[in-house]
XYZ file of C-alpha atoms in Angstrom:
623
model
C 62.072 -1.070 -42.124
C 59.596 -2.421 -44.731
C 58.529 -5.136 -42.305
C 57.674 -2.556 -39.630
C 55.714 -0.488 -42.139
C 53.757 -3.575 -43.168
C 52.895 -4.349 -39.518
C 51.913 -0.712 -38.967
C 49.616 -0.839 -42.022
C 47.852 -4.008 -40.867
C 47.557 -2.564 -37.331
C 45.794 0.513 -38.647
C 43.429 -1.697 -40.685
C 42.675 -3.817 -37.606
C 41.935 -0.761 -35.445
C 39.708 0.657 -38.177
C 37.761 -2.597 -38.499
C 37.361 -2.870 -34.734
C 36.138 0.720 -34.489
C 33.773 0.221 -37.409
C 32.394 -2.929 -35.815
C 31.940 -1.112 -32.523
C 30.115 1.784 -34.175
C 27.967 -0.677 -36.088
C 27.077 -2.441 -32.821
C 26.131 0.852 -31.228
C 23.977 1.740 -34.214
C 22.093 -1.521 -33.799
C 21.413 -1.164 -30.105
C 17.862 -2.009 -29.108
C 15.758 1.040 -28.271
C 12.240 1.358 -26.849
C 10.154 4.504 -27.084
C 6.528 5.087 -26.157
C 4.372 7.898 -27.452
C 0.992 8.569 -25.877
C -1.682 11.085 -26.736
C -5.080 12.030 -25.330
C -6.630 13.876 -28.249
C -10.183 13.298 -27.111
C -10.301 13.167 -23.297
C -14.105 12.848 -23.377
C -13.623 9.387 -24.906
C -11.439 8.353 -21.907
C -8.967 6.634 -24.266
C -5.197 6.972 -24.225
C -3.639 6.191 -27.613
C -0.278 4.466 -27.296
C 2.474 3.652 -29.780
C 5.371 1.497 -28.647
C 8.288 1.789 -31.063
C 10.898 -0.969 -30.840
C 14.060 -0.831 -32.908
C 16.751 -3.426 -33.599
C 15.034 -6.278 -31.781
C 15.000 -8.443 -34.865
C 13.041 -11.611 -34.083
C 10.589 -13.650 -36.083
C 7.966 -13.352 -33.313
C 7.773 -10.662 -30.620
C 5.408 -10.861 -27.625
C 3.948 -7.688 -26.097
C 2.732 -8.062 -22.495
C 0.262 -5.924 -20.553
C 0.746 -6.151 -16.740
C -2.147 -7.777 -14.886
C -1.421 -6.064 -11.542
C 0.258 -3.022 -10.024
C 3.047 -3.396 -7.430
C 1.924 -2.386 -3.948
C -1.618 -3.652 -4.518
C -1.776 -7.416 -4.399
C -4.687 -8.246 -6.656
C -4.782 -9.360 -10.293
C -6.661 -6.435 -11.837
C -6.580 -7.570 -15.484
C -5.536 -4.255 -17.036
C -5.573 -5.941 -20.434
C -9.381 -5.814 -20.422
C -9.190 -2.081 -21.172
C -7.086 -2.531 -24.340
C -8.577 -2.164 -27.834
C -7.402 -1.542 -31.401
C -4.140 -3.483 -31.312
C -2.135 -3.153 -34.539
C 1.504 -3.518 -35.555
C 3.566 -2.082 -38.393
C 7.159 -2.300 -39.615
C 9.369 0.662 -40.355
C 7.926 1.020 -43.844
C 4.397 1.270 -42.540
C 3.430 -2.227 -43.631
C 1.025 -3.996 -41.277
C 2.391 -6.959 -39.337
C 0.178 -9.896 -38.251
C -0.894 -9.771 -34.572
C -2.508 -12.603 -32.631
C -3.487 -12.747 -28.971
C -1.856 -15.809 -27.385
C -2.746 -15.254 -23.714
C -5.163 -12.992 -21.913
C -2.505 -10.263 -21.627
C -0.049 -11.127 -24.431
C -0.191 -10.104 -28.082
C 2.233 -11.875 -30.489
C 3.509 -10.002 -33.517
C 4.944 -11.856 -36.487
C 7.759 -9.394 -37.075
C 9.890 -11.476 -39.476
C 12.998 -9.807 -38.056
C 11.818 -6.308 -38.912
C 14.300 -3.660 -37.766
C 11.460 -1.441 -36.527
C 8.162 -2.455 -34.943
C 5.455 0.093 -34.221
C 2.933 -1.467 -31.851
C -0.237 0.603 -31.511
C -3.214 0.282 -29.162
C -5.692 2.306 -27.110
C -6.497 1.988 -23.386
C -9.801 2.931 -21.782
C -9.198 4.867 -18.541
C -12.194 5.983 -16.519
C -11.775 4.399 -13.078
C -11.177 6.776 -10.154
C -8.577 4.868 -8.177
C -4.986 5.089 -6.989
C -4.388 1.813 -8.874
C -5.866 2.658 -12.280
C -5.429 5.289 -14.960
C -7.968 8.024 -15.608
C -8.738 10.476 -18.408
C -11.419 13.101 -18.810
C -11.562 16.789 -19.684
C -10.298 17.819 -16.216
C -7.008 15.871 -16.122
C -5.054 12.763 -17.064
C -3.646 10.330 -14.544
C -1.344 7.648 -15.928
C -0.593 4.615 -13.811
C 2.037 3.117 -16.146
C 1.299 -0.525 -15.312
C -2.200 -0.092 -16.739
C -1.023 1.752 -19.871
C 2.398 0.659 -21.115
C 3.079 -2.832 -22.425
C 6.488 -4.473 -22.313
C 8.632 -7.088 -24.051
C 9.920 -9.558 -21.471
C 13.410 -9.834 -22.916
C 13.801 -6.042 -22.950
C 12.578 -5.111 -19.445
C 16.041 -3.924 -18.397
C 16.488 -1.619 -21.386
C 16.162 2.166 -21.012
C 12.861 3.607 -22.210
C 11.681 6.975 -23.465
C 8.142 8.328 -23.219
C 6.823 11.189 -25.330
C 3.484 12.562 -24.091
C 1.245 14.734 -26.228
C -1.099 16.353 -23.704
C -4.519 17.795 -24.346
C -3.776 21.298 -25.741
C -4.894 23.289 -22.687
C -2.844 21.205 -20.220
C 0.558 22.687 -19.434
C 1.620 20.945 -16.219
C 3.084 17.492 -15.670
C 3.991 15.920 -12.307
C 5.948 12.671 -12.048
C 9.000 11.109 -10.476
C 10.459 10.341 -13.911
C 13.272 12.423 -15.355
C 12.097 14.982 -17.913
C 14.001 16.380 -20.862
C 15.437 19.852 -20.272
C 13.886 21.052 -23.515
C 10.504 19.352 -23.169
C 8.881 18.456 -19.807
C 6.564 16.038 -21.635
C 9.473 13.867 -22.800
C 10.458 11.456 -20.040
C 13.079 8.766 -19.563
C 13.396 5.723 -17.302
C 16.391 3.442 -16.828
C 14.199 0.375 -17.365
C 10.601 -0.835 -17.446
C 10.425 -1.361 -13.663
C 11.244 2.290 -13.076
C 8.651 3.359 -15.640
C 5.937 1.254 -13.988
C 6.847 2.696 -10.589
C 6.351 6.313 -11.710
C 2.744 7.537 -12.001
C 2.129 10.680 -14.057
C -0.350 13.530 -13.451
C -1.105 15.841 -16.395
C -3.395 18.849 -16.460
C -3.634 22.150 -14.619
C -2.804 20.888 -11.138
C -1.391 23.168 -8.449
C 2.229 22.478 -7.554
C 3.871 23.279 -4.208
C 7.537 22.707 -3.385
C 9.843 22.354 -0.401
C 13.213 20.795 0.332
C 14.669 18.554 3.027
C 18.459 18.309 3.375
C 18.783 20.069 0.036
C 16.637 17.509 -1.811
C 13.621 18.967 -3.677
C 10.125 17.680 -2.923
C 7.023 18.476 -4.934
C 3.356 18.382 -3.940
C 1.046 18.058 -6.941
C -2.615 18.784 -6.145
C -5.442 17.881 -8.506
C -9.033 18.858 -7.756
C -10.734 21.284 -5.442
C -9.816 20.924 -1.820
C -10.253 23.022 1.269
C -6.685 23.555 2.498
C -4.055 26.130 3.355
C -0.996 25.688 1.055
C 1.559 26.886 3.611
C 0.087 24.684 6.323
C 0.046 21.681 3.987
C 3.710 22.165 3.063
C 4.666 22.547 6.709
C 2.924 19.320 7.723
C 4.250 17.136 4.906
C 7.740 18.583 5.315
C 7.631 17.744 9.026
C 6.740 14.110 8.240
C 9.559 13.851 5.697
C 12.110 15.316 8.116
C 10.980 13.004 10.905
C 11.163 9.821 8.844
C 14.470 10.801 7.271
C 15.662 11.277 10.856
C 14.586 7.730 11.695
C 16.230 6.051 8.681
C 19.200 8.464 8.359
C 19.238 8.438 4.551
C 17.655 9.994 1.457
C 18.218 7.824 -1.591
C 16.480 9.885 -4.287
C 17.229 13.162 -6.037
C 13.584 14.319 -6.083
C 10.286 13.131 -4.549
C 6.710 13.853 -5.654
C 3.497 13.658 -3.599
C 0.618 13.264 -6.070
C -2.529 14.403 -4.227
C -5.936 13.935 -5.821
C -9.151 15.346 -4.394
C -12.020 13.087 -5.435
C -15.669 12.982 -4.230
C -15.295 9.466 -2.844
C -11.520 9.260 -2.793
C -9.465 7.430 -0.240
C -6.180 5.602 0.098
C -2.607 5.800 -1.059
C -0.081 3.839 -3.068
C 3.677 3.932 -2.726
C 6.159 4.322 -5.575
C 9.943 4.549 -5.690
C 10.281 8.338 -5.564
C 6.631 9.351 -5.437
C 3.316 8.341 -3.958
C -0.342 8.805 -4.859
C -2.700 10.085 -2.141
C -6.416 10.229 -2.842
C -9.003 11.798 -0.546
C -12.280 13.691 -0.491
C -12.456 17.463 -0.840
C -12.622 18.196 2.891
C -9.856 15.838 4.016
C -7.453 18.645 4.907
C -9.769 20.409 7.318
C -8.904 20.170 11.011
C -9.901 17.218 13.130
C -9.974 13.496 12.465
C -10.005 13.859 8.667
C -6.766 15.803 8.768
C -5.311 13.284 11.218
C -6.118 10.482 8.757
C -4.530 12.374 5.874
C -1.298 13.070 7.778
C -1.261 9.408 8.793
C -1.642 8.412 5.138
C 1.284 10.655 4.166
C 3.414 9.141 6.933
C 2.563 5.588 5.835
C 3.120 6.000 2.111
C 6.287 8.038 2.519
C 7.880 5.466 4.843
C 7.471 2.947 2.020
C 10.268 4.921 0.363
C 12.543 2.776 2.570
C 10.422 -0.168 3.655
C 9.304 -1.943 0.429
C 10.761 0.287 -2.263
C 14.359 -0.270 -1.211
C 14.432 -2.587 1.794
C 12.212 -5.379 0.544
C 11.298 -9.073 0.851
C 12.384 -11.325 -1.983
C 9.083 -11.306 -3.883
C 8.787 -7.518 -4.040
C 11.114 -6.780 -6.911
C 12.013 -7.419 -9.631
C 8.392 -8.228 -10.433
C 6.578 -10.724 -12.587
C 3.840 -8.577 -14.120
C 2.126 -11.563 -15.768
C 1.062 -13.269 -12.543
C 1.021 -13.029 -8.755
C 4.264 -12.486 -6.828
C 3.723 -14.246 -3.500
C 5.342 -13.114 -0.254
C 5.132 -14.424 3.305
C 6.412 -11.073 4.568
C 3.744 -8.490 3.783
C 3.243 -8.235 7.546
C 6.699 -6.619 7.588
C 6.290 -4.669 4.344
C 2.904 -3.207 5.302
C 2.580 -3.871 9.033
C 5.919 -2.300 9.948
C 5.149 0.625 7.649
C 1.855 1.105 9.486
C 3.776 1.028 12.753
C 6.329 3.583 11.596
C 3.619 5.826 10.237
C 2.308 6.035 13.797
C 5.786 6.450 15.254
C 6.466 9.346 12.882
C 3.216 11.051 13.893
C 4.275 10.833 17.533
C 7.810 12.099 16.948
C 6.620 14.919 14.667
C 4.094 16.107 17.257
C 0.936 15.136 15.371
C 0.148 12.464 17.950
C 0.416 12.771 21.735
C 1.792 10.038 24.030
C -1.787 9.582 25.203
C -3.105 8.981 21.679
C -0.193 6.606 21.005
C -1.298 4.574 24.026
C -4.873 4.673 22.753
C -3.617 3.289 19.452
C -2.082 0.310 21.254
C -5.436 -0.288 22.958
C -7.193 -0.018 19.597
C -4.967 -2.709 18.092
C -5.762 -4.987 21.022
C -9.461 -4.347 20.493
C -9.149 -5.267 16.809
C -7.378 -8.570 17.496
C -9.841 -9.638 20.177
C -12.861 -8.638 18.061
C -11.682 -10.492 14.945
C -12.326 -14.256 15.062
C -9.972 -14.701 12.090
C -7.061 -13.808 14.372
C -7.451 -17.245 15.928
C -7.641 -18.959 12.531
C -5.094 -17.432 10.133
C -1.394 -16.805 10.927
C -0.163 -13.405 9.798
C 2.470 -14.857 7.435
C -0.255 -16.883 5.731
C -2.410 -13.759 5.515
C 0.512 -12.161 3.669
C 0.822 -15.031 1.212
C -2.926 -15.139 0.611
C -3.364 -11.376 0.144
C -4.125 -12.018 -3.537
C -7.178 -14.133 -2.776
C -8.295 -12.944 0.657
C -7.302 -9.435 1.793
C -8.151 -7.844 -1.549
C -11.160 -10.109 -2.117
C -13.072 -10.097 1.162
C -16.387 -11.870 1.504
C -19.099 -12.082 4.140
C -17.088 -14.627 6.144
C -13.686 -12.941 5.976
C -13.811 -11.560 9.514
C -14.162 -15.125 10.789
C -11.249 -16.566 8.828
C -8.705 -13.842 8.058
C -6.571 -11.207 9.749
C -5.143 -7.946 8.418
C -1.393 -8.158 7.913
C -1.372 -4.372 8.262
C -2.817 -4.390 11.799
C -1.291 -7.628 13.077
C 2.055 -6.665 11.525
C 1.950 -3.344 13.385
C 1.266 -5.209 16.638
C 4.255 -7.507 16.047
C 6.423 -4.466 15.297
C 5.382 -3.002 18.657
C 6.292 -6.214 20.487
C 9.663 -6.501 18.730
C 10.505 -2.865 19.375
C 9.810 -3.204 23.103
C 11.677 -6.513 23.249
C 14.790 -5.061 21.632
C 14.711 -2.039 23.953
C 14.345 -4.274 27.001
C 17.008 -6.821 26.057
C 19.565 -4.134 25.174
C 18.883 -1.965 28.240
C 17.319 0.588 25.870
C 20.533 0.994 23.876
C 18.880 -0.343 20.698
C 15.384 -0.273 19.202
C 13.473 -1.349 16.123
C 14.871 1.790 14.445
C 18.349 0.267 14.669
C 17.055 -2.984 13.187
C 15.439 -1.207 10.225
C 18.545 0.880 9.564
C 20.759 -2.206 9.785
C 18.573 -4.172 7.354
C 18.463 -1.196 4.997
C 22.216 -0.703 5.016
C 22.909 -4.435 4.656
C 20.444 -5.593 2.035
C 19.770 -2.445 0.046
C 22.937 -0.374 0.323
C 25.621 -3.053 0.547
C 24.198 -6.201 -1.061
C 21.689 -4.399 -3.321
C 19.125 -7.180 -3.004
C 16.079 -8.443 -1.147
C 16.028 -10.376 2.128
C 14.465 -13.739 3.000
C 12.300 -14.763 5.949
C 15.234 -16.484 7.659
C 17.472 -13.470 7.137
C 14.885 -11.155 8.636
C 14.418 -13.381 11.699
C 18.186 -13.711 12.131
C 18.581 -9.926 12.022
C 15.897 -9.532 14.711
C 17.640 -12.074 16.944
C 21.019 -10.432 16.435
C 19.649 -7.000 17.343
C 17.825 -8.287 20.446
C 20.668 -10.607 21.479
C 18.263 -13.474 22.247
C 16.529 -16.305 20.423
C 13.169 -15.209 19.001
C 12.218 -18.542 17.477
C 9.328 -19.126 19.938
C 8.117 -15.583 19.241
C 7.974 -16.103 15.459
C 6.523 -19.596 15.854
C 3.689 -18.418 18.119
C 2.780 -15.024 16.672
C 3.917 -15.022 13.034
C 3.443 -18.567 11.772
C 1.031 -19.402 14.594
C -2.171 -17.983 16.039
C -1.412 -18.021 19.756
C -3.065 -15.305 21.817
C -0.570 -12.540 22.506
C 0.376 -11.907 26.119
C 0.356 -8.150 25.541
C 1.323 -7.092 29.030
C 4.437 -9.257 28.971
C 5.791 -6.862 26.354
C 4.050 -3.635 27.338
C 5.466 -3.941 30.852
C 8.931 -3.443 29.334
C 7.883 0.201 28.868
C 6.150 0.465 32.242
C 2.620 0.288 30.782
C -0.187 -2.252 30.868
C -3.309 -3.090 28.926
C -6.537 -3.395 30.871
C -10.266 -3.613 30.291
C -12.409 -0.741 31.401
C -15.237 -1.734 33.699
C -18.584 -2.402 32.094
C -21.205 0.172 32.986
C -24.550 -1.001 34.334
C -26.116 -0.014 31.011
C -23.575 -2.105 29.068
C -24.351 -5.181 31.165
C -28.026 -4.919 30.251
C -27.476 -4.804 26.485
C -28.200 -7.959 24.547
C -25.592 -9.171 22.067
C -26.271 -10.890 18.730
C -22.982 -11.050 16.807
C -24.662 -9.642 13.699
C -23.286 -7.015 11.340
C -26.211 -5.312 9.578
C -26.279 -3.235 6.391
C -29.110 -1.168 4.990
C -30.598 -2.060 1.618
C -33.347 0.379 0.699
C -33.800 0.962 4.424
C -34.242 -2.745 5.146
C -32.035 -4.588 7.652
C -29.918 -7.177 5.829
C -27.318 -9.364 7.509
C -23.801 -8.621 6.242
C -21.824 -10.869 8.578
C -22.474 -13.400 11.338
C -19.565 -13.654 13.775
C -18.410 -17.212 14.386
C -19.649 -18.664 17.681
C -21.974 -15.718 18.374
C -25.634 -16.024 19.475
C -26.751 -15.327 15.892
C -24.392 -18.023 14.601
C -25.795 -20.550 17.071
C -29.362 -19.559 16.173
C -28.771 -20.321 12.501
C -29.039 -16.823 11.032
C -27.321 -16.504 7.659
C -25.575 -13.776 5.739
C -28.022 -12.054 3.324
C -31.044 -12.815 5.540
C -33.384 -9.831 5.600
C -34.714 -9.176 9.103
C -38.331 -8.049 8.838
C -39.541 -7.973 12.431
C -38.608 -8.681 16.044
C -41.288 -10.011 18.406
C -44.027 -9.152 15.881
C -42.910 -5.520 15.444
C -41.583 -4.256 12.084
C -37.900 -3.413 12.160
C -35.580 -1.404 9.891
C -31.845 -1.042 9.409
C -31.879 2.217 11.334
C -33.377 0.870 14.542
C -32.444 -2.809 14.685
C -29.355 -2.336 16.877
C -31.214 -0.282 19.469
C -34.261 -2.522 19.409
C -32.291 -5.717 20.002
C -30.009 -4.165 22.622
C -33.102 -3.186 24.607
C -33.460 -6.885 25.424
C -31.342 -8.213 28.245
C -28.803 -11.046 27.848
C -30.504 -14.433 28.137
C -33.786 -13.196 26.636
C -35.064 -14.823 23.441
C -36.203 -12.674 20.538
C -38.391 -14.017 17.722
C -36.959 -12.750 14.453
C -39.050 -12.828 11.304
C -36.715 -13.081 8.339
C -36.841 -13.416 4.589
C -34.322 -15.975 3.282
C -34.114 -16.251 -0.492
C -37.717 -15.112 -0.706
C -39.091 -17.517 1.918
C -40.492 -16.050 5.172
C -39.608 -17.865 8.391
C -39.263 -17.242 12.114
C -36.034 -17.868 14.052
C -35.672 -17.654 17.851
C -32.492 -15.819 18.887
C -31.273 -15.996 22.489
C -29.240 -12.892 23.239
C -25.784 -13.097 24.792
C -23.756 -10.768 27.010
C -22.060 -7.929 25.169
C -18.290 -8.735 24.942
C -16.125 -6.274 26.792
C -13.575 -4.950 24.280
C -13.123 -1.576 25.959
C -9.355 -1.745 26.268
C -7.140 1.039 27.536
C -3.466 1.426 28.380
C -2.090 2.935 31.585
C 1.234 3.300 33.335
C 2.101 0.787 36.031
C 2.401 2.042 39.600
C 5.954 1.053 40.515
C 8.222 1.112 37.455
C 11.887 0.204 37.528
C 14.523 2.617 36.272
C 14.746 0.678 32.994
C 10.986 0.739 32.487
C 10.964 4.515 32.978
C 13.851 4.886 30.571
C 12.111 2.810 27.884
C 8.820 4.642 28.440
C 10.456 8.022 27.986
C 12.352 7.105 24.814
C 9.407 5.231 23.349
C 6.716 7.863 23.999
C 9.023 10.899 23.764
C 7.857 12.288 27.088
C 8.993 12.328 30.686
C 7.530 9.756 33.069
C 6.438 12.507 35.440
C 4.370 14.266 32.762
C 0.668 13.506 32.905
C -0.520 10.953 30.385
C -4.262 10.349 30.385
C -5.357 7.783 27.766
C -9.015 8.558 28.388
C -8.906 12.189 27.247
C -9.718 13.410 23.765
C -6.882 13.271 21.271
C -4.954 16.400 20.400
C -6.040 18.075 17.187
C -3.482 18.494 14.429
C -4.496 22.084 13.722
């Protein structure tokens, strides 16, 4: 009996010690909390304190990201940082030394608490930067919040102290029930992927399949709230219908009206859309805005969840290279257009015009014959986001070329499967496999294998020629699958009399200055350079406003004497004009389609074959 009591006593002691050790471990868990205030918005500075507890190291490195995911350019956000200081829990200052352009090293001497303080200048109007003035605050977290590399996976808390008159906050982050300005994220990646709008913005709401969606609107814009909700809701419903899944509990559209605004940037459960004040009026501006919504929202699947290997988790200290941006961005561009068609914002006729427009772009861009689209993806960091005067001759847009490849693959899959499958099935399969089941990225080989499996044929020549190669695309080989064909409209008599130079001209103080010389063009052969200022043609003064008309008055084969100024030296250059290239492409239905071609046409364009489709007519207005 005594023996059992003794064992029971020691057992209780052991349980107590284990529990005490466990509680002690919990008490020492690492925690990260940011506090940010904007006391003086006229200064354009956010004041940030990063409080780190129980990360007891001799030295701790604090990193500022140098780029923002979704925009592949090193933007050097660290250049906006000033006033870096560090303190321990007792308020004693800790030594700080900058060890790289974006890394500050704190000698913490195993302090239990580190308070890392700094200020960030924010006065760039952009979807990629942060902004602060008396009208509102926009926080792009990658340009504001630093991180500790070893702690990127730890949960974080953000406490925002807004300017006193600002009562509204819009973000995809989870807010405290008691305080909407206290936010949490499961890790640093989620924080970075959640922009924050603070001020007096207007907020509209709607739901799709029971999931709440919010539209935050900053700035003065000319729009009808009910109409705006209806249009965005229609896009969401259409794209959810394509992908058959909603993987978030709430989504936020952050709209900003800016005088010279334009563009969008995707985030995990939100997106930023920037446009000028009249963008929501009827006509082409509204069409562009709805197209922007469709593009950025589709990134919710393609990129934010279904993604190439390089696109998450991210290395915020340097470039993350990918050969597959033509899928990430090009396919998203394609599905933005598909959603517009299915939602009724685009007619079958305008969809056919879009195909013709893509053909026109490829033919008119010399870089299409120089740079493969996978290389354009890899080099986005140094080429797409850093264009120069020669870019059109050496590069191609992975957005546009990627959308073309998506079109070809979609039609191929429909043809090879007797229209039982499409690119939609491929995207859903990839999404379910790599995001839902494996919870990871995909590689180039895995993507190609999935395409081949869906089509049921080898696509190796296709990828070799059009993705990693620069072969000219036999468009009609693929378009014929849907009973349509690409053709060139006949040149008018007036077109045939217009002289061609191959120059792109910009106006500088009203003067005609050469922006670009197309490779192999008459101007290229004549030896005209970028930055040449054209002063006169055949002894008559010329300006930026009339140079195109004046030169096109001359017939092909005629020689024009151009007086130019090159780096301050006046000289005369003879330019023999060429024949204007015919890039007036259009798409039409073929005359004798097979039953399969009709079937593919009808499912692809969402219209009956018998219904009139006239690619030459004006596009349908969205309002």
